[in-house]
């Protein structure tokens, strides 16, 4: 789409900011929202309008595709205050824009032009910059999403869509190491499915097995592949990494896992630090064997919300395999480097950081 075909962004500001009611020292993930949202409408085959407006409810026909057939995809990225307070930066936002469009293609939805995605975020950061936390470990979480909104309950792709961006200040996603349950029954994704799309439906199907895992005392689920229930997939909100014999090992992006921006950043940083990285199939049996041989020294997840999250126990076939996360050196080193680049405390040697204002 040509730049000049994009709608101009209208701006309607709140009458009164809610910033005074935000406790920046207590920010649970996903509960606090900034003053404004961005909303763009697609119909008649193109993006027709775009607006920054007060964060509020939206009215939709009960017949919309999103409510019945789940045309819904999303993204997640963060804006950070530079450690020296000199401005706000985004971390690799063009990767999120590209992935939104890859998800859109898979779910038969229209692409969101990268300029619209970036301009929407830039406008929100301008009007809501006071919502970007300055505290260490906190950031502004940005949630762009695209939904099918045609009022029609026949089964086909919607011909109307809304692209919306909401934002909110947030602290750490998991504040401590997590335990995960490995199922040999439920799966999240399979070859030919859409596990690599950031689609709402990928989550809906996992909520029940995750709830059962929580009832058993685990924090989350580490999924196996859909076909053999043998190969490691991912956590569902995070990609997964193992340190085996000093090597960093992670499942390859085979279409069944989400191609995480954090995953890619972890791999790049690890290689740069001289750590051997293997992207390949990893069976749960290999993990159990490595554990029993004392060769499995670390497990951690990676994702925008959680950044790097140590896993200190996995359960598989009624047996628990605990690990001491206080001894994780690889996870710690990679996290320091990643956060250092994100907060502009270290040289941005991979060109990952975009200053917005
Ligand atoms: C978003 C997401 C991740 C993490 O991706 P990042 O780009 O690193 O935030 C991992 N798995 C799933 C299923 C996801 O939706």
Coordinates of C-alpha atoms and ligand atoms in Angstrom, one line a residue:
X1 CA 0.0 0.0 0.0
X2 CA 1.3 3.5 -0.8
X3 CA 2.0 5.8 2.0
X4 CA -0.4 8.4 0.7
X5 CA -3.3 5.9 0.7
X6 CA -3.2 5.6 4.5
X7 CA -5.8 7.5 6.5
X8 CA -4.7 10.5 8.5
X9 CA -4.7 9.9 12.2
X10 CA -7.2 12.0 14.1
X11 CA -6.5 12.8 17.7
X12 CA -9.1 13.2 20.5
X13 CA -7.6 13.6 23.9
X14 CA -9.0 12.7 27.3
X15 CA -10.5 15.5 29.3
X16 CA -8.9 14.4 32.5
X17 CA -5.9 12.0 32.8
X18 CA -6.0 9.0 35.1
X19 CA -2.2 9.1 35.7
X20 CA -2.6 10.3 39.3
X21 CA -4.4 7.1 40.2
X22 CA -1.6 4.8 38.9
X23 CA 0.7 3.3 41.5
X24 CA 3.9 2.9 39.7
X25 CA 5.3 0.8 42.5
X26 CA 2.6 -1.8 42.2
X27 CA 2.0 -2.8 38.6
X28 CA 0.6 -6.3 38.0
X29 CA 0.8 -7.3 34.4
X30 CA -2.1 -6.3 32.2
X31 CA -4.4 -4.5 34.6
X32 CA -3.6 -0.9 34.2
X33 CA -4.3 0.9 30.9
X34 CA -3.1 4.3 29.7
X35 CA -5.4 7.2 28.9
X36 CA -5.6 6.6 25.1
X37 CA -6.0 3.9 22.5
X38 CA -5.5 3.7 18.8
X39 CA -8.2 2.4 16.5
X40 CA -8.2 2.0 12.7
X41 CA -11.1 0.7 10.6
X42 CA -10.8 -1.5 7.5
X43 CA -13.6 -2.0 5.0
X44 CA -14.2 -1.9 1.2
X45 CA -10.7 -3.4 0.9
X46 CA -8.7 -0.7 2.5
X47 CA -7.8 1.1 5.7
X48 CA -10.4 3.9 6.0
X49 CA -9.9 5.7 9.3
X50 CA -7.4 5.9 12.1
X51 CA -7.8 7.7 15.4
X52 CA -6.1 8.2 18.8
X53 CA -9.0 8.5 21.3
X54 CA -9.7 8.0 25.0
X55 CA -9.4 4.4 26.1
X56 CA -12.9 3.1 26.4
X57 CA -15.4 0.3 25.5
X58 CA -16.1 -0.4 21.8
X59 CA -19.5 -1.3 20.4
X60 CA -19.7 -4.2 18.1
X61 CA -22.5 -6.2 16.5
X62 CA -23.1 -9.5 18.3
X63 CA -22.8 -11.2 14.8
X64 CA -19.1 -10.3 14.4
X65 CA -16.8 -13.0 13.1
X66 CA -14.4 -12.5 16.1
X67 CA -17.2 -13.7 18.5
X68 CA -18.0 -16.8 16.6
X69 CA -15.1 -18.0 14.5
X70 CA -12.2 -16.2 16.2
X71 CA -10.6 -14.1 13.6
X72 CA -8.4 -12.5 16.2
X73 CA -4.6 -12.0 16.3
X74 CA -2.4 -9.8 18.5
X75 CA 1.1 -8.6 19.2
X76 CA 3.0 -7.6 22.3
X77 CA 6.0 -5.3 22.6
X78 CA 7.4 -2.9 25.1
X79 CA 8.5 0.7 25.4
X80 CA 11.3 1.5 27.9
X81 CA 12.7 4.6 29.4
X82 CA 16.4 4.7 28.7
X83 CA 18.3 4.1 32.0
X84 CA 19.7 7.7 31.9
X85 CA 16.1 9.0 31.5
X86 CA 16.9 10.7 28.2
X87 CA 14.1 9.3 26.2
X88 CA 11.7 6.4 25.3
X89 CA 12.8 3.5 23.1
X90 CA 11.1 0.6 21.4
X91 CA 12.8 -2.8 21.1
X92 CA 12.7 -4.3 17.5
X93 CA 9.2 -3.0 16.7
X94 CA 9.5 -3.8 13.0
X95 CA 9.7 -7.6 14.0
X96 CA 6.3 -7.3 15.6
X97 CA 4.8 -5.4 12.6
X98 CA 6.1 -8.2 10.3
X99 CA 4.8 -10.9 12.6
X100 CA 1.4 -9.4 12.8
X101 CA 1.2 -9.5 9.1
X102 CA 2.4 -13.1 9.0
X103 CA -0.3 -14.0 11.5
X104 CA -2.9 -12.0 9.4
X105 CA -2.0 -14.0 6.3
X106 CA -2.4 -17.3 8.1
X107 CA -5.8 -16.3 9.6
X108 CA -7.0 -14.9 6.3
X109 CA -7.1 -11.2 7.5
X110 CA -5.8 -8.1 5.7
X111 CA -2.3 -6.8 6.4
X112 CA -1.8 -3.8 8.6
X113 CA 0.6 -1.4 6.8
X114 CA 3.9 -1.1 8.8
X115 CA 3.5 2.7 8.7
X116 CA 0.1 2.5 10.3
X117 CA 1.4 0.1 13.0
X118 CA 4.4 2.3 13.8
X119 CA 2.5 5.6 13.5
X120 CA -0.2 4.3 15.9
X121 CA 2.4 3.4 18.5
X122 CA 4.3 6.6 18.0
X123 CA 1.2 8.7 18.5
X124 CA 0.2 6.8 21.7
X125 CA 3.7 7.2 23.1
X126 CA 3.5 10.9 22.5
X127 CA 0.1 11.5 24.2
X128 CA 0.7 8.9 27.0
X129 CA 4.5 9.2 27.6
X130 CA 3.8 9.8 31.3
X131 CA 2.6 6.2 31.5
X132 CA 6.0 4.8 30.6
X133 CA 7.5 3.7 34.0
X134 CA 11.0 4.7 35.0
X135 CA 11.4 2.0 37.6
X136 CA 13.9 -0.8 36.9
X137 CA 12.1 -3.9 35.6
X138 CA 9.0 -1.9 34.6
X139 CA 8.0 -0.8 31.1
X140 CA 5.0 0.2 29.0
X141 CA 3.4 -2.9 27.5
X142 CA 2.0 -2.3 24.0
X143 CA -0.8 -4.6 22.8
X144 CA -1.8 -4.2 19.1
X145 CA -4.6 -6.5 17.9
X146 CA -6.7 -7.1 14.8
X147 CA -10.2 -8.5 14.8
X148 CA -12.9 -9.5 12.2
X149 CA -15.9 -7.3 12.8
X150 CA -18.3 -7.8 9.9
X151 CA -21.8 -8.4 11.2
X152 CA -22.4 -11.8 9.5
X153 CA -22.5 -15.3 11.0
X154 CA -21.7 -17.2 7.8
X155 CA -18.4 -19.0 7.9
X156 CA -15.9 -17.1 5.8
X157 CA -13.3 -14.3 6.4
X158 CA -14.8 -11.1 7.6
X159 CA -14.8 -8.2 5.2
X160 CA -14.5 -5.6 8.0
X161 CA -11.7 -5.3 10.6
X162 CA -10.6 -3.2 13.5
X163 CA -6.9 -2.7 14.3
X164 CA -6.6 -1.5 17.8
X165 CA -3.6 -0.7 20.0
X166 CA -3.9 -0.4 23.8
X167 CA -1.0 0.2 26.2
X168 CA -0.4 0.0 29.9
X169 CA 2.4 0.3 32.4
X170 CA 3.6 -3.0 33.8
X171 CA 6.0 -4.5 36.2
X172 CA 7.5 -8.1 35.9
X173 CA 5.2 -10.8 34.4
X174 CA 6.5 -13.6 36.6
X175 CA 8.3 -12.3 39.7
X176 CA 10.0 -15.6 40.4
X177 CA 11.1 -18.8 38.8
X178 CA 8.3 -21.0 37.4
X179 CA 7.5 -24.6 37.4
X180 CA 6.0 -26.3 34.3
X181 CA 4.0 -29.5 33.7
X182 CA 4.8 -31.5 30.5
X183 CA 1.6 -33.2 29.2
X184 CA 1.6 -36.4 27.2
X185 CA -2.1 -35.8 26.5
X186 CA -3.1 -32.2 25.7
X187 CA -1.3 -30.3 22.9
X188 CA -1.3 -26.6 21.8
X189 CA -0.3 -26.9 18.2
X190 CA 0.5 -29.4 15.4
X191 CA 2.2 -29.4 12.0
X192 CA -0.1 -27.7 9.5
X193 CA -1.9 -25.9 12.2
X194 CA -1.3 -22.3 13.2
X195 CA 1.0 -22.5 16.2
X196 CA 3.3 -20.0 14.6
X197 CA 0.5 -17.3 14.4
X198 CA 0.0 -15.1 17.3
X199 CA -3.7 -15.9 17.3
X200 CA -6.2 -15.7 20.1
X201 CA -7.4 -19.3 19.3
X202 CA -4.0 -20.7 20.2
X203 CA -4.5 -19.5 23.7
X204 CA -8.2 -20.5 24.1
X205 CA -7.5 -24.2 23.7
X206 CA -4.8 -24.1 26.3
X207 CA -6.7 -22.4 29.1
X208 CA -8.3 -25.7 30.4
X209 CA -5.1 -27.8 30.5
X210 CA -3.2 -24.9 32.0
X211 CA -5.9 -24.6 34.7
X212 CA -5.5 -28.3 35.5
X213 CA -1.7 -27.9 35.7
X214 CA -2.2 -25.0 38.1
X215 CA -4.5 -27.1 40.3
X216 CA -1.6 -29.6 40.5
X217 CA 0.7 -26.8 41.7
X218 CA 2.5 -25.9 38.4
X219 CA 2.7 -22.4 37.2
X220 CA 2.4 -23.2 33.5
X221 CA 2.6 -25.9 30.8
X222 CA 5.6 -26.9 28.7
X223 CA 3.9 -28.3 25.5
X224 CA 5.1 -31.2 23.4
X225 CA 4.5 -31.6 19.7
X226 CA 1.0 -32.5 18.5
X227 CA 1.9 -35.6 16.4
X228 CA 4.3 -37.7 18.5
X229 CA 3.8 -35.9 21.9
X230 CA 7.5 -36.4 22.2
X231 CA 9.3 -33.2 21.0
X232 CA 9.5 -30.0 23.0
X233 CA 7.3 -27.2 21.6
X234 CA 7.1 -24.1 23.9
X235 CA 5.5 -22.8 27.0
X236 CA 2.6 -21.0 25.2
X237 CA 3.5 -17.5 26.4
X238 CA 7.2 -18.1 26.0
X239 CA 9.8 -20.0 23.9
X240 CA 11.9 -22.4 25.8
X241 CA 15.7 -22.9 26.2
X242 CA 17.8 -25.6 27.8
X243 CA 21.5 -25.6 28.8
X244 CA 22.8 -29.1 28.1
X245 CA 26.5 -29.8 28.5
X246 CA 27.2 -26.0 28.3
X247 CA 25.3 -25.7 25.0
X248 CA 22.2 -23.6 24.6
X249 CA 19.5 -25.7 22.9
X250 CA 16.1 -24.6 21.7
X251 CA 13.4 -26.0 19.4
X252 CA 13.7 -25.0 15.8
X253 CA 10.9 -22.8 14.3
X254 CA 9.1 -25.5 12.4
X255 CA 5.7 -23.8 12.0
X256 CA 4.3 -25.1 15.3
X257 CA 6.0 -22.6 17.6
X258 CA 5.9 -18.9 17.8
X259 CA 8.9 -17.2 16.3
X260 CA 9.6 -15.0 19.3
X261 CA 11.5 -11.7 19.1
X262 CA 13.0 -12.4 22.5
X263 CA 13.9 -15.9 21.3
X264 CA 15.8 -14.5 18.3
X265 CA 17.5 -11.9 20.5
X266 CA 18.6 -14.6 23.1
X267 CA 20.1 -16.7 20.3
X268 CA 21.9 -13.7 18.8
X269 CA 23.3 -12.6 22.2
X270 CA 24.3 -16.1 23.1
X271 CA 26.3 -16.6 19.9
X272 CA 27.9 -13.2 20.4
X273 CA 29.0 -14.3 23.9
X274 CA 30.6 -17.3 22.4
X275 CA 28.0 -19.8 23.6
X276 CA 27.2 -22.7 21.3
X277 CA 23.6 -22.6 20.2
X278 CA 21.6 -25.4 18.7
X279 CA 18.1 -24.9 17.1
X280 CA 16.7 -28.4 16.6
X281 CA 14.2 -31.1 17.7
X282 CA 14.6 -31.9 21.3
X283 CA 12.7 -34.9 22.7
X284 CA 11.5 -35.0 26.3
X285 CA 13.4 -38.2 26.7
X286 CA 16.6 -36.4 25.8
X287 CA 15.8 -33.8 28.5
X288 CA 15.1 -36.4 31.1
X289 CA 18.3 -38.3 30.2
X290 CA 20.3 -35.1 30.4
X291 CA 18.8 -34.3 33.7
X292 CA 19.5 -37.8 35.1
X293 CA 23.1 -37.6 33.8
X294 CA 23.6 -34.2 35.5
X295 CA 24.1 -32.5 32.1
X296 CA 21.0 -30.4 32.1
X297 CA 21.9 -27.3 34.1
X298 CA 19.4 -24.6 33.2
X299 CA 15.9 -24.2 31.7
X300 CA 14.4 -20.8 31.0
X301 CA 11.7 -19.3 28.9
X302 CA 11.8 -16.1 26.8
X303 CA 9.1 -13.7 25.8
X304 CA 8.4 -9.9 25.7
X305 CA 6.2 -9.9 28.8
X306 CA 8.4 -12.2 30.9
X307 CA 11.8 -11.3 29.2
X308 CA 13.9 -14.3 30.6
X309 CA 12.1 -16.5 33.1
X310 CA 14.0 -19.3 34.9
X311 CA 12.2 -22.6 35.1
X312 CA 13.1 -24.4 38.4
X313 CA 11.0 -27.6 38.0
X314 CA 9.4 -29.7 35.3
X315 CA 6.9 -32.5 35.9
X316 CA 6.6 -35.3 33.4
X317 CA 4.7 -38.7 33.8
X318 CA 4.0 -38.1 37.5
X319 CA 7.6 -37.3 38.3
X320 CA 9.2 -34.0 39.2
X321 CA 12.6 -32.8 38.1
X322 CA 13.7 -29.8 40.2
X323 CA 16.6 -27.5 39.3
X324 CA 18.3 -24.8 41.3
X325 CA 17.7 -21.5 39.4
X326 CA 20.1 -19.6 41.7
X327 CA 22.9 -21.4 39.9
X328 CA 21.8 -20.4 36.3
X329 CA 24.7 -18.5 34.8
X330 CA 23.8 -18.6 31.1
X331 CA 20.3 -17.3 31.7
X332 CA 21.6 -14.6 33.9
X333 CA 24.3 -13.5 31.6
X334 CA 22.0 -13.3 28.6
X335 CA 19.3 -11.5 30.6
X336 CA 21.8 -8.8 31.7
X337 CA 22.9 -8.3 28.1
X338 CA 19.4 -8.2 26.8
X339 CA 18.0 -5.8 29.4
X340 CA 21.2 -3.8 29.1
X341 CA 20.5 -3.2 25.4
X342 CA 16.8 -2.6 25.9
X343 CA 17.4 0.1 28.5
X344 CA 20.3 1.6 26.5
X345 CA 22.9 0.8 29.2
X346 CA 25.0 -1.3 26.8
X347 CA 26.0 -0.6 23.2
X348 CA 23.2 -1.4 20.8
X349 CA 25.5 -3.5 18.6
X350 CA 22.7 -5.3 16.7
X351 CA 20.8 -2.1 16.0
X352 CA 17.7 -3.2 17.9
X353 CA 16.6 -0.1 19.7
X354 CA 14.4 2.7 18.1
X355 CA 14.2 6.0 20.0
X356 CA 10.7 7.4 19.8
X357 CA 10.9 10.6 21.8
Ligands
LIG1 C1 4.2 -13.9 22.0 C2 4.5 -15.3 22.2 C3 5.8 -15.7 22.6 C4 7.0 -14.8 22.8 O1 7.3 -14.0 21.7 P1 8.1 -12.6 21.9 O2 8.1 -12.1 20.5 O3 9.4 -13.0 22.4 O4 7.3 -11.8 22.8 C5 6.0 -17.1 22.6 N1 5.1 -18.0 22.4 C6 3.8 -17.6 22.1 C7 2.8 -18.6 21.8 C8 3.5 -16.3 22.0 O5 2.2 -15.9 21.7

